Every structure is written in C-alpha cells, then in structure tokens.
Amino acid sequence: MKLYVDRLKDSPTGCEFEASDAWRSEAEELIPELRGSLAEPIRVALHAHRMGQDVYIEGVLTGALDLECSRCLVRYREPLREPFRLVLEPAGTRVPAEPEAARALARHGICLGDELEMGWFQGYEIDLGDFIREVLTLALPVQPLCREDCRGLCPHCGVDRNTSPCDCDEQRAKSPFAKLEALKGRDR
Ligand SMILES: [Zn+2]
Ligand SMILES: [Zn+2]
C-alpha cells in the first residue's frame, strides 16, 4: 500500500489497494480476533494530493468479517466500512522520540502522531500498511451483533429467541405478582 509522494499533484489522485497476504498475516498477529474471521479481502480506496509541502489523504477501508453474534452466538457476516483522513507533514530533520516511531519513519517513510489523523512523512515512498491496520482496528465492532435488535438466547431455557419464542419472559413478568399474591396470602 505505497504512495509515491513525487507523483502527487495539487489535485487529488485516486488509488486503490487490496491487502496482500503479508499485510493480512501481520494484521492477524496484531489483532487476534481477525484470525479466521476475515471473509473478504480488505480493500482501500483513497485520494491523495499535495497541499503545499503536506500530503493530504482521504479514503475508505472496506471488507467483511465472519463473526459470532455476542447475543445469539450465530455466525454472521459483518460488512466493514471505515472512512479515514490523514494529513502528513514533511518530517524534515525531526526525529521522533519514540524508537518505534523513528523506525517506522526510516523504514516506511511515515510515522503517526498521537492522533491517527496526523503524522509525518520522509522521502518519496510512503507505506500506508501500518496506518491502514490502525484504521481496521477502528472498523471492528465493539460488540458483534447479527442484527441491531437481536433478541439473543434465553438465559433460562437457552432457546434462540430470534427463531422460536419461549414463555420464560412471560413467567418472569408474572413472578412479582406471584410473590405479591403469596404475601397477601400470608397476611390473611
Ligand atoms: Zn444474534
Ligand atoms: Zn426461555
């Protein structure tokens, strides 16, 4: 996922990337929940241009994951779509204090700031691989759900409440009254 700074103009240039196997295995190493769940290749479509000395990048990451619903435990496909933006300033003579950031700048021509939307570049070749992995982590659902209103498994009888109803809820709803009835009965 390389961007060549010397080819960029003042007007946006479009690029598309499909994640390589190497990128994917590194992503799976860093984000264990991706292992075995990437159902479609991760794709990136972006536009990049120069803004004075800076490089301005705007794009979207897409893909799909096969995940297990956290409520009903069914496997389902989660489409991924994460827009992103990145402004890179020339690093110039700046050397990042963090060794990891300094390494990234030397090896990949890019290091990111504390905020994901900002960073520095060096040289003419920017490898966006690490940045795109960060974007992917943002795209992952916090709570995997097969659908927004998944009713989940009944905690009492274990039935999937999306497909077959059970009357546990109804009985529980009755129970406060049942207790009340019992109390009343005791008073009498
Ligand atoms: Zn579900
Ligand atoms: Zn039930």
mmCIF file of C-alpha atoms and ligand atoms in Angstrom:
data_model
loop_
_atom_site.group_PDB
_atom_site.id
_atom_site.type_symbol
_atom_site.label_atom_id
_atom_site.label_comp_id
_atom_site.label_asym_id
_atom_site.label_seq_id
_atom_site.Cartn_x
_atom_site.Cartn_y
_atom_site.Cartn_z
ATOM 1 C CA MET A 1 0.000 0.000 0.000
ATOM 2 C CA LYS A 2 2.538 2.507 -1.198
ATOM 3 C CA LEU A 3 2.045 6.118 -2.067
ATOM 4 C CA TYR A 4 4.658 7.913 -4.161
ATOM 5 C CA VAL A 5 4.884 11.480 -2.982
ATOM 6 C CA ASP A 6 6.619 12.767 -6.122
ATOM 7 C CA ARG A 7 3.678 11.599 -8.235
ATOM 8 C CA LEU A 8 1.105 13.503 -6.231
ATOM 9 C CA LYS A 9 -0.284 16.756 -7.531
ATOM 10 C CA ASP A 10 -2.290 19.636 -6.127
ATOM 11 C CA SER A 11 -5.451 17.922 -7.323
ATOM 12 C CA PRO A 12 -6.435 14.548 -5.825
ATOM 13 C CA THR A 13 -5.083 11.360 -7.382
ATOM 14 C CA GLY A 14 -7.134 8.213 -6.842
ATOM 15 C CA CYS A 15 -5.554 4.899 -5.792
ATOM 16 C CA GLU A 16 -6.959 1.522 -4.868
ATOM 17 C CA PHE A 17 -5.255 -1.202 -2.896
ATOM 18 C CA GLU A 18 -6.108 -4.740 -1.937
ATOM 19 C CA ALA A 19 -4.363 -6.001 1.179
ATOM 20 C CA SER A 20 -1.635 -8.543 0.464
ATOM 21 C CA ASP A 21 -1.300 -11.880 2.264
ATOM 22 C CA ALA A 22 1.727 -10.500 4.123
ATOM 23 C CA TRP A 23 -0.261 -7.494 5.317
ATOM 24 C CA ARG A 24 -3.068 -9.773 6.356
ATOM 25 C CA SER A 25 -0.932 -12.137 8.400
ATOM 26 C CA GLU A 26 0.677 -9.216 10.195
ATOM 27 C CA ALA A 27 -2.773 -7.796 10.920
ATOM 28 C CA GLU A 28 -3.892 -11.172 12.298
ATOM 29 C CA GLU A 29 -0.857 -11.252 14.536
ATOM 30 C CA LEU A 30 -1.584 -7.810 15.956
ATOM 31 C CA ILE A 31 -5.375 -8.198 16.121
ATOM 32 C CA PRO A 32 -6.056 -11.810 17.159
ATOM 33 C CA GLU A 33 -9.824 -11.550 16.664
ATOM 34 C CA LEU A 34 -9.197 -11.247 12.914
ATOM 35 C CA ARG A 35 -7.811 -14.766 12.760
ATOM 36 C CA GLY A 36 -10.138 -16.899 10.709
ATOM 37 C CA SER A 37 -12.740 -14.160 10.529
ATOM 38 C CA LEU A 38 -11.645 -12.103 7.501
ATOM 39 C CA ALA A 39 -14.288 -13.123 4.996
ATOM 40 C CA GLU A 40 -13.339 -10.766 2.189
ATOM 41 C CA PRO A 41 -10.079 -9.061 1.322
ATOM 42 C CA ILE A 42 -9.516 -5.683 2.932
ATOM 43 C CA ARG A 43 -9.662 -3.009 0.248
ATOM 44 C CA VAL A 44 -8.683 0.608 0.429
ATOM 45 C CA ALA A 45 -9.767 3.334 -1.962
ATOM 46 C CA LEU A 46 -8.207 6.723 -1.436
ATOM 47 C CA HIS A 47 -7.479 10.092 -2.915
ATOM 48 C CA ALA A 48 -4.242 11.877 -2.169
ATOM 49 C CA HIS A 49 -2.878 15.283 -3.022
ATOM 50 C CA ARG A 50 -0.222 17.795 -2.054
ATOM 51 C CA MET A 51 -1.173 20.801 -0.016
ATOM 52 C CA GLY A 52 1.965 22.896 -0.123
ATOM 53 C CA GLN A 53 4.558 20.624 1.479
ATOM 54 C CA ASP A 54 1.942 18.440 3.144
ATOM 55 C CA VAL A 55 0.307 15.277 1.864
ATOM 56 C CA TYR A 56 -3.411 15.013 2.312
ATOM 57 C CA ILE A 57 -5.060 11.583 2.118
ATOM 58 C CA GLU A 58 -8.725 10.748 2.298
ATOM 59 C CA GLY A 59 -10.261 7.340 1.742
ATOM 60 C CA VAL A 60 -12.301 4.420 2.917
ATOM 61 C CA LEU A 61 -11.453 0.905 4.028
ATOM 62 C CA THR A 62 -13.894 -1.871 3.157
ATOM 63 C CA GLY A 63 -14.073 -5.596 3.793
ATOM 64 C CA ALA A 64 -16.118 -8.123 5.695
ATOM 65 C CA LEU A 65 -15.725 -10.305 8.745
ATOM 66 C CA ASP A 66 -17.412 -13.531 9.732
ATOM 67 C CA LEU A 67 -18.176 -13.077 13.406
ATOM 68 C CA GLU A 68 -20.142 -14.741 16.159
ATOM 69 C CA CYS A 69 -23.070 -12.733 17.459
ATOM 70 C CA SER A 70 -22.455 -11.863 21.110
ATOM 71 C CA ARG A 71 -26.133 -12.384 21.944
ATOM 72 C CA CYS A 72 -27.328 -15.430 19.991
ATOM 73 C CA LEU A 73 -23.907 -16.973 19.085
ATOM 74 C CA VAL A 74 -24.885 -17.334 15.411
ATOM 75 C CA ARG A 75 -22.121 -16.797 12.820
ATOM 76 C CA TYR A 76 -22.907 -13.835 10.637
ATOM 77 C CA ARG A 77 -21.206 -11.569 8.131
ATOM 78 C CA GLU A 78 -20.287 -8.096 9.302
ATOM 79 C CA PRO A 79 -19.559 -5.641 6.490
ATOM 80 C CA LEU A 80 -16.737 -3.216 7.247
ATOM 81 C CA ARG A 81 -16.671 0.360 6.047
ATOM 82 C CA GLU A 82 -14.362 2.828 7.724
ATOM 83 C CA PRO A 83 -13.654 6.251 6.235
ATOM 84 C CA PHE A 84 -10.356 7.866 7.151
ATOM 85 C CA ARG A 85 -8.345 11.013 6.686
ATOM 86 C CA LEU A 86 -4.654 11.644 7.149
ATOM 87 C CA VAL A 87 -2.512 14.756 6.877
ATOM 88 C CA LEU A 88 1.231 14.188 6.692
ATOM 89 C CA GLU A 89 3.798 16.915 7.151
ATOM 90 C CA PRO A 90 7.372 16.529 5.972
ATOM 91 C CA ALA A 91 9.435 15.206 8.865
ATOM 92 C CA GLY A 92 12.383 17.348 7.787
ATOM 93 C CA THR A 93 15.123 16.968 10.370
ATOM 94 C CA ARG A 94 12.684 15.852 13.029
ATOM 95 C CA VAL A 95 13.490 12.512 14.661
ATOM 96 C CA PRO A 96 10.624 11.004 16.674
ATOM 97 C CA ALA A 97 11.423 10.480 20.347
ATOM 98 C CA GLU A 98 9.801 7.051 20.380
ATOM 99 C CA PRO A 99 12.127 4.419 18.916
ATOM 100 C CA GLU A 100 9.205 2.632 17.251
ATOM 101 C CA ALA A 101 8.048 5.809 15.517
ATOM 102 C CA ALA A 102 11.622 6.596 14.423
ATOM 103 C CA ARG A 103 11.911 3.080 12.967
ATOM 104 C CA ALA A 104 8.615 3.449 11.116
ATOM 105 C CA LEU A 105 9.710 6.759 9.650
ATOM 106 C CA ALA A 106 13.004 5.290 8.449
ATOM 107 C CA ARG A 107 11.531 2.040 7.124
ATOM 108 C CA HIS A 108 8.101 3.011 5.831
ATOM 109 C CA GLY A 109 8.542 6.749 5.308
ATOM 110 C CA ILE A 110 5.715 7.522 7.708
ATOM 111 C CA CYS A 111 5.100 7.894 11.404
ATOM 112 C CA LEU A 112 1.807 8.744 13.016
ATOM 113 C CA GLY A 113 1.134 11.356 15.668
ATOM 114 C CA ASP A 114 -0.844 10.819 18.850
ATOM 115 C CA GLU A 115 -3.947 11.399 16.830
ATOM 116 C CA LEU A 116 -4.495 8.998 13.986
ATOM 117 C CA GLU A 117 -5.316 11.757 11.505
ATOM 118 C CA MET A 118 -1.892 13.390 11.723
ATOM 119 C CA GLY A 119 1.650 12.329 11.048
ATOM 120 C CA TRP A 120 4.951 12.919 9.270
ATOM 121 C CA PHE A 121 6.489 11.563 6.130
ATOM 122 C CA GLN A 122 10.038 11.266 4.900
ATOM 123 C CA GLY A 123 11.369 10.590 1.419
ATOM 124 C CA TYR A 124 9.201 9.811 -1.601
ATOM 125 C CA GLU A 125 7.734 6.457 -0.730
ATOM 126 C CA ILE A 126 5.071 6.181 1.966
ATOM 127 C CA ASP A 127 3.955 2.704 3.033
ATOM 128 C CA LEU A 128 0.453 3.043 4.440
ATOM 129 C CA GLY A 129 0.275 -0.558 5.699
ATOM 130 C CA ASP A 130 0.576 0.230 9.421
ATOM 131 C CA PHE A 131 -1.825 3.151 9.169
ATOM 132 C CA ILE A 132 -4.430 1.015 7.398
ATOM 133 C CA ARG A 133 -4.138 -1.613 10.147
ATOM 134 C CA GLU A 134 -4.940 1.134 12.665
ATOM 135 C CA VAL A 135 -7.966 2.082 10.578
ATOM 136 C CA LEU A 136 -9.034 -1.564 10.546
ATOM 137 C CA THR A 137 -8.977 -1.725 14.357
ATOM 138 C CA LEU A 138 -11.391 1.233 14.362
ATOM 139 C CA ALA A 139 -13.688 -0.609 11.957
ATOM 140 C CA LEU A 140 -14.075 -3.646 14.238
ATOM 141 C CA PRO A 141 -17.393 -3.789 16.064
ATOM 142 C CA VAL A 142 -17.149 -3.328 19.837
ATOM 143 C CA GLN A 143 -19.996 -5.758 20.349
ATOM 144 C CA PRO A 144 -20.626 -8.141 17.450
ATOM 145 C CA LEU A 145 -24.352 -8.346 16.760
ATOM 146 C CA CYS A 146 -26.014 -10.302 13.937
ATOM 147 C CA ARG A 147 -28.541 -7.502 13.801
ATOM 148 C CA GLU A 148 -29.274 -4.414 15.855
ATOM 149 C CA ASP A 149 -32.346 -5.919 17.512
ATOM 150 C CA CYS A 150 -31.032 -9.472 18.018
ATOM 151 C CA ARG A 151 -33.076 -10.960 20.854
ATOM 152 C CA GLY A 152 -30.333 -13.378 21.872
ATOM 153 C CA LEU A 153 -30.546 -16.665 23.712
ATOM 154 C CA CYS A 154 -32.937 -17.030 26.595
ATOM 155 C CA PRO A 155 -30.808 -17.066 29.773
ATOM 156 C CA HIS A 156 -33.261 -19.531 31.336
ATOM 157 C CA CYS A 157 -34.008 -22.187 28.726
ATOM 158 C CA GLY A 158 -31.284 -21.363 26.170
ATOM 159 C CA VAL A 159 -33.628 -21.146 23.195
ATOM 160 C CA ASP A 160 -32.731 -18.714 20.359
ATOM 161 C CA ARG A 161 -35.397 -16.072 20.849
ATOM 162 C CA ASN A 162 -34.978 -14.864 17.240
ATOM 163 C CA THR A 163 -36.282 -18.136 15.841
ATOM 164 C CA SER A 164 -38.530 -19.652 18.487
ATOM 165 C CA PRO A 165 -40.389 -17.967 21.282
ATOM 166 C CA CYS A 166 -40.231 -19.274 24.825
ATOM 167 C CA ASP A 167 -42.510 -18.327 27.690
ATOM 168 C CA CYS A 168 -39.741 -17.768 30.266
ATOM 169 C CA ASP A 169 -40.109 -13.984 29.935
ATOM 170 C CA GLU A 170 -43.802 -14.176 30.462
ATOM 171 C CA GLN A 171 -43.386 -16.286 33.561
ATOM 172 C CA ARG A 172 -40.755 -13.938 34.950
ATOM 173 C CA ALA A 173 -43.015 -10.976 34.274
ATOM 174 C CA LYS A 174 -45.687 -12.703 36.295
ATOM 175 C CA SER A 175 -43.429 -13.540 39.183
ATOM 176 C CA PRO A 176 -43.525 -10.164 41.063
ATOM 177 C CA PHE A 177 -47.274 -10.511 41.191
ATOM 178 C CA ALA A 178 -46.943 -14.106 42.185
ATOM 179 C CA LYS A 179 -44.782 -13.010 45.125
ATOM 180 C CA LEU A 180 -47.298 -10.341 45.989
ATOM 181 C CA GLU A 181 -50.062 -12.896 45.884
ATOM 182 C CA ALA A 182 -48.036 -15.101 48.192
ATOM 183 C CA LEU A 183 -47.516 -12.234 50.662
ATOM 184 C CA LYS A 184 -51.160 -11.390 50.580
ATOM 185 C CA GLY A 185 -51.933 -14.974 51.235
ATOM 186 C CA ARG A 186 -49.636 -14.944 54.287
ATOM 187 C CA ASP A 187 -51.277 -11.801 55.705
ATOM 188 C CA ARG A 188 -54.631 -13.344 55.601
HETATM 189 ZN ZN ZN B 1 -27.686 -12.504 17.225
HETATM 190 ZN ZN ZN B 2 -36.699 -19.379 27.783
#
